[in-house]
Amino acid sequence: MTCTHILPTPQEARALAAPYKGLARPGLPGVPEQWMHCTLLHAVGLGRGDVDTDALLADAAEYARTVRPFTLTFDRPSIGVMAAEIGGWPRQPFAAIVDALTQATARTGSSFKAAPSRYPHVSVAYASDGAEDVEAVALKAALADIEEPLTATVTVDRLHLVEQQHDGTHITWRPVAEVPLAGVPA
């Protein structure tokens, strides 16, 4: 499945993950630091072989040259249907990048559906087998018991096109290409 991510540096991923180390439990495994990401476009049903990657990258690179690097700030943990995630802000220019990537992918002529999670967030744990036994109230209490700062930032200076897999427990990927934002060396 083709996706475009914002990937934190190892130091940023460590800071994002640190407060949630004790969150994992059966049915809710934690996301390893090396697989932390903020999805820009999750093109459901679209594999790398289904898209003209060169055309997509050229279109994305042309747009990216108009976007200055920025910082996303993450905190406010929440428990969703599929994951425990930390929300991020500001919504702009994030949302504008999502829209531009969605349009660029559509221009390749490939058929896909954009996943609904089109807001800045980083998942810290995914629901897996046994998730139905996770007690939401106990989990929310565990989040409330975290006594350290929850806020962490990620510098957005490039976009990462990846070929993503989900094995029912973790999301992993293979890098396809990086597209730098305005003024950032390739």
GROMACS .gro file of C-alpha atoms in nm:
model
  186
    1MET     CA    1   0.000   0.000   0.000
    2THR     CA    2   0.140   0.340  -0.094
    3CYS     CA    3   0.155   0.602   0.179
    4THR     CA    4   0.321   0.935   0.240
    5HIS     CA    5   0.452   0.999   0.591
    6ILE     CA    6   0.624   1.254   0.805
    7LEU     CA    7   0.895   1.059   0.986
    8PRO     CA    8   1.042   1.182   1.313
    9THR     CA    9   1.415   1.169   1.371
   10PRO     CA   10   1.527   0.899   1.618
   11GLN     CA   11   1.551   1.165   1.892
   12GLU     CA   12   1.203   1.298   1.810
   13ALA     CA   13   1.058   0.944   1.809
   14ARG     CA   14   1.217   0.873   2.147
   15ALA     CA   15   1.059   1.190   2.292
   16LEU     CA   16   0.719   1.104   2.140
   17ALA     CA   17   0.726   0.747   2.276
   18ALA     CA   18   0.876   0.808   2.622
   19PRO     CA   19   0.560   0.898   2.816
   20TYR     CA   20   0.372   0.596   2.676
   21LYS     CA   21   0.621   0.316   2.749
   22GLY     CA   22   0.383   0.159   3.004
   23LEU     CA   23   0.074   0.189   2.785
   24ALA     CA   24   0.117  -0.137   2.589
   25ARG     CA   25  -0.092  -0.433   2.703
   26PRO     CA   26  -0.235  -0.746   2.540
   27GLY     CA   27  -0.446  -0.630   2.248
   28LEU     CA   28  -0.274  -0.290   2.239
   29PRO     CA   29   0.096  -0.333   2.149
   30GLY     CA   30   0.310  -0.020   2.149
   31VAL     CA   31   0.455   0.122   1.830
   32PRO     CA   32   0.835   0.071   1.823
   33GLU     CA   33   1.022   0.401   1.790
   34GLN     CA   34   1.161   0.313   1.445
   35TRP     CA   35   0.805   0.274   1.308
   36MET     CA   36   0.656   0.593   1.452
   37HIS     CA   37   0.512   0.814   1.180
   38CYS     CA   38   0.257   1.081   1.102
   39THR     CA   39   0.056   0.980   0.796
   40LEU     CA   40  -0.005   1.244   0.532
   41LEU     CA   41  -0.177   1.021   0.275
   42HIS     CA   42  -0.279   0.661   0.324
   43ALA     CA   43  -0.390   0.561  -0.026
   44VAL     CA   44  -0.602   0.254   0.047
   45GLY     CA   45  -0.593  -0.001  -0.235
   46LEU     CA   46  -0.295   0.156  -0.410
   47GLY     CA   47   0.029  -0.038  -0.433
   48ARG     CA   48   0.356   0.091  -0.570
   49GLY     CA   49   0.303  -0.093  -0.896
   50ASP     CA   50  -0.037   0.073  -0.939
   51VAL     CA   51   0.092   0.428  -0.963
   52ASP     CA   52   0.327   0.618  -1.192
   53THR     CA   53   0.579   0.687  -0.915
   54ASP     CA   54   0.791   0.920  -1.128
   55ALA     CA   55   0.490   1.139  -1.214
   56LEU     CA   56   0.372   1.138  -0.853
   57LEU     CA   57   0.716   1.234  -0.722
   58ALA     CA   58   0.759   1.510  -0.982
   59ASP     CA   59   0.418   1.656  -0.892
   60ALA     CA   60   0.484   1.623  -0.516
   61ALA     CA   61   0.830   1.779  -0.550
   62GLU     CA   62   0.691   2.077  -0.743
   63TYR     CA   63   0.438   2.138  -0.467
   64ALA     CA   64   0.689   2.075  -0.184
   65ARG     CA   65   0.912   2.354  -0.318
   66THR     CA   66   0.634   2.596  -0.216
   67VAL     CA   67   0.609   2.475   0.146
   68ARG     CA   68   0.851   2.602   0.409
   69PRO     CA   69   0.962   2.357   0.680
   70PHE     CA   70   0.747   2.375   0.992
   71THR     CA   71   0.706   2.213   1.332
   72LEU     CA   72   0.422   1.989   1.446
   73THR     CA   73   0.358   1.971   1.820
   74PHE     CA   74   0.205   1.651   1.959
   75ASP     CA   75   0.025   1.579   2.284
   76ARG     CA   76  -0.337   1.523   2.394
   77PRO     CA   77  -0.347   1.141   2.396
   78SER     CA   78  -0.673   0.978   2.295
   79ILE     CA   79  -0.805   0.627   2.260
   80GLY     CA   80  -0.956   0.559   1.921
   81VAL     CA   81  -1.118   0.253   1.766
   82MET     CA   82  -0.794   0.130   1.606
   83ALA     CA   83  -0.518   0.298   1.807
   84ALA     CA   84  -0.403   0.506   2.097
   85GLU     CA   85  -0.278   0.825   1.936
   86ILE     CA   86  -0.137   1.163   2.018
   87GLY     CA   87  -0.288   1.453   1.828
   88GLY     CA   88  -0.083   1.726   1.669
   89TRP     CA   89  -0.112   2.084   1.562
   90PRO     CA   90  -0.117   2.314   1.373
   91ARG     CA   91  -0.359   2.170   1.121
   92GLN     CA   92  -0.214   2.400   0.853
   93PRO     CA   93   0.006   2.356   0.654
   94PHE     CA   94  -0.044   1.983   0.728
   95ALA     CA   95  -0.395   1.973   0.578
   96ALA     CA   96  -0.283   2.162   0.267
   97ILE     CA   97  -0.005   1.905   0.212
   98VAL     CA   98  -0.256   1.620   0.253
   99ASP     CA   99  -0.485   1.781  -0.006
  100ALA     CA  100  -0.199   1.843  -0.250
  101LEU     CA  101  -0.072   1.483  -0.218
  102THR     CA  102  -0.424   1.346  -0.261
  103GLN     CA  103  -0.468   1.553  -0.579
  104ALA     CA  104  -0.123   1.455  -0.709
  105THR     CA  105  -0.200   1.087  -0.654
  106ALA     CA  106  -0.539   1.124  -0.826
  107ARG     CA  107  -0.370   1.288  -1.126
  108THR     CA  108  -0.172   0.966  -1.184
  109GLY     CA  109  -0.504   0.807  -1.285
  110SER     CA  110  -0.480   0.538  -1.020
  111SER     CA  111  -0.789   0.430  -0.829
  112PHE     CA  112  -0.763   0.461  -0.451
  113LYS     CA  113  -0.946   0.577  -0.142
  114ALA     CA  114  -0.784   0.825   0.096
  115ALA     CA  115  -0.798   0.697   0.454
  116PRO     CA  116  -1.014   0.912   0.683
  117SER     CA  117  -0.735   0.993   0.933
  118ARG     CA  118  -0.643   1.320   0.762
  119TYR     CA  119  -0.533   1.514   1.068
  120PRO     CA  120  -0.191   1.533   1.236
  121HIS     CA  121  -0.145   1.240   1.472
  122VAL     CA  122   0.108   0.977   1.573
  123SER     CA  123  -0.015   0.639   1.692
  124VAL     CA  124   0.163   0.509   2.001
  125ALA     CA  125  -0.021   0.172   2.011
  126TYR     CA  126  -0.242  -0.020   1.767
  127ALA     CA  127  -0.539  -0.243   1.843
  128SER     CA  128  -0.467  -0.607   1.761
  129ASP     CA  129  -0.601  -0.950   1.860
  130GLY     CA  130  -0.740  -0.920   2.210
  131ALA     CA  131  -0.823  -0.550   2.183
  132GLU     CA  132  -1.183  -0.621   2.273
  133ASP     CA  133  -1.057  -0.710   2.623
  134VAL     CA  134  -0.880  -0.377   2.677
  135GLU     CA  135  -1.070  -0.176   2.935
  136ALA     CA  136  -1.104   0.178   2.802
  137VAL     CA  137  -1.158   0.331   3.146
  138ALA     CA  138  -0.844   0.166   3.287
  139LEU     CA  139  -0.648   0.278   2.983
  140LYS     CA  140  -0.771   0.636   3.018
  141ALA     CA  141  -0.677   0.626   3.388
  142ALA     CA  142  -0.327   0.505   3.294
  143LEU     CA  143  -0.294   0.800   3.056
  144ALA     CA  144  -0.409   1.037   3.329
  145ASP     CA  145  -0.144   0.891   3.564
  146ILE     CA  146   0.143   0.999   3.338
  147GLU     CA  147   0.325   1.260   3.545
  148GLU     CA  148   0.573   1.387   3.289
  149PRO     CA  149   0.530   1.640   3.010
  150LEU     CA  150   0.346   1.492   2.714
  151THR     CA  151   0.433   1.752   2.453
  152ALA     CA  152   0.692   1.669   2.188
  153THR     CA  153   0.768   1.821   1.849
  154VAL     CA  154   0.860   1.695   1.504
  155THR     CA  155   1.031   1.914   1.248
  156VAL     CA  156   0.872   1.867   0.907
  157ASP     CA  157   1.130   1.931   0.638
  158ARG     CA  158   1.059   1.647   0.395
  159LEU     CA  159   0.787   1.406   0.287
  160HIS     CA  160   0.848   1.031   0.274
  161LEU     CA  161   0.681   0.810   0.014
  162VAL     CA  162   0.671   0.454   0.147
  163GLU     CA  163   0.534   0.111   0.061
  164GLN     CA  164   0.352   0.020   0.382
  165GLN     CA  165   0.248  -0.314   0.535
  166HIS     CA  166   0.030  -0.388   0.837
  167ASP     CA  167   0.067  -0.733   0.991
  168GLY     CA  168  -0.223  -0.693   1.234
  169THR     CA  169   0.008  -0.575   1.511
  170HIS     CA  170   0.253  -0.325   1.362
  171ILE     CA  171   0.275  -0.097   1.062
  172THR     CA  172   0.611  -0.115   0.885
  173TRP     CA  173   0.731   0.015   0.549
  174ARG     CA  174   0.999   0.025   0.286
  175PRO     CA  175   1.117   0.372   0.182
  176VAL     CA  176   1.047   0.464  -0.181
  177ALA     CA  177   1.154   0.830  -0.194
  178GLU     CA  178   1.201   1.150   0.005
  179VAL     CA  179   1.078   1.489  -0.114
  180PRO     CA  180   1.240   1.789   0.061
  181LEU     CA  181   1.039   2.099   0.143
  182ALA     CA  182   1.139   2.449   0.027
  183GLY     CA  183   1.505   2.535   0.092
  184VAL     CA  184   1.596   2.189   0.227
  185PRO     CA  185   1.879   2.007   0.048
  186ALA     CA  186   1.785   1.674  -0.109
   0.00000   0.00000   0.00000
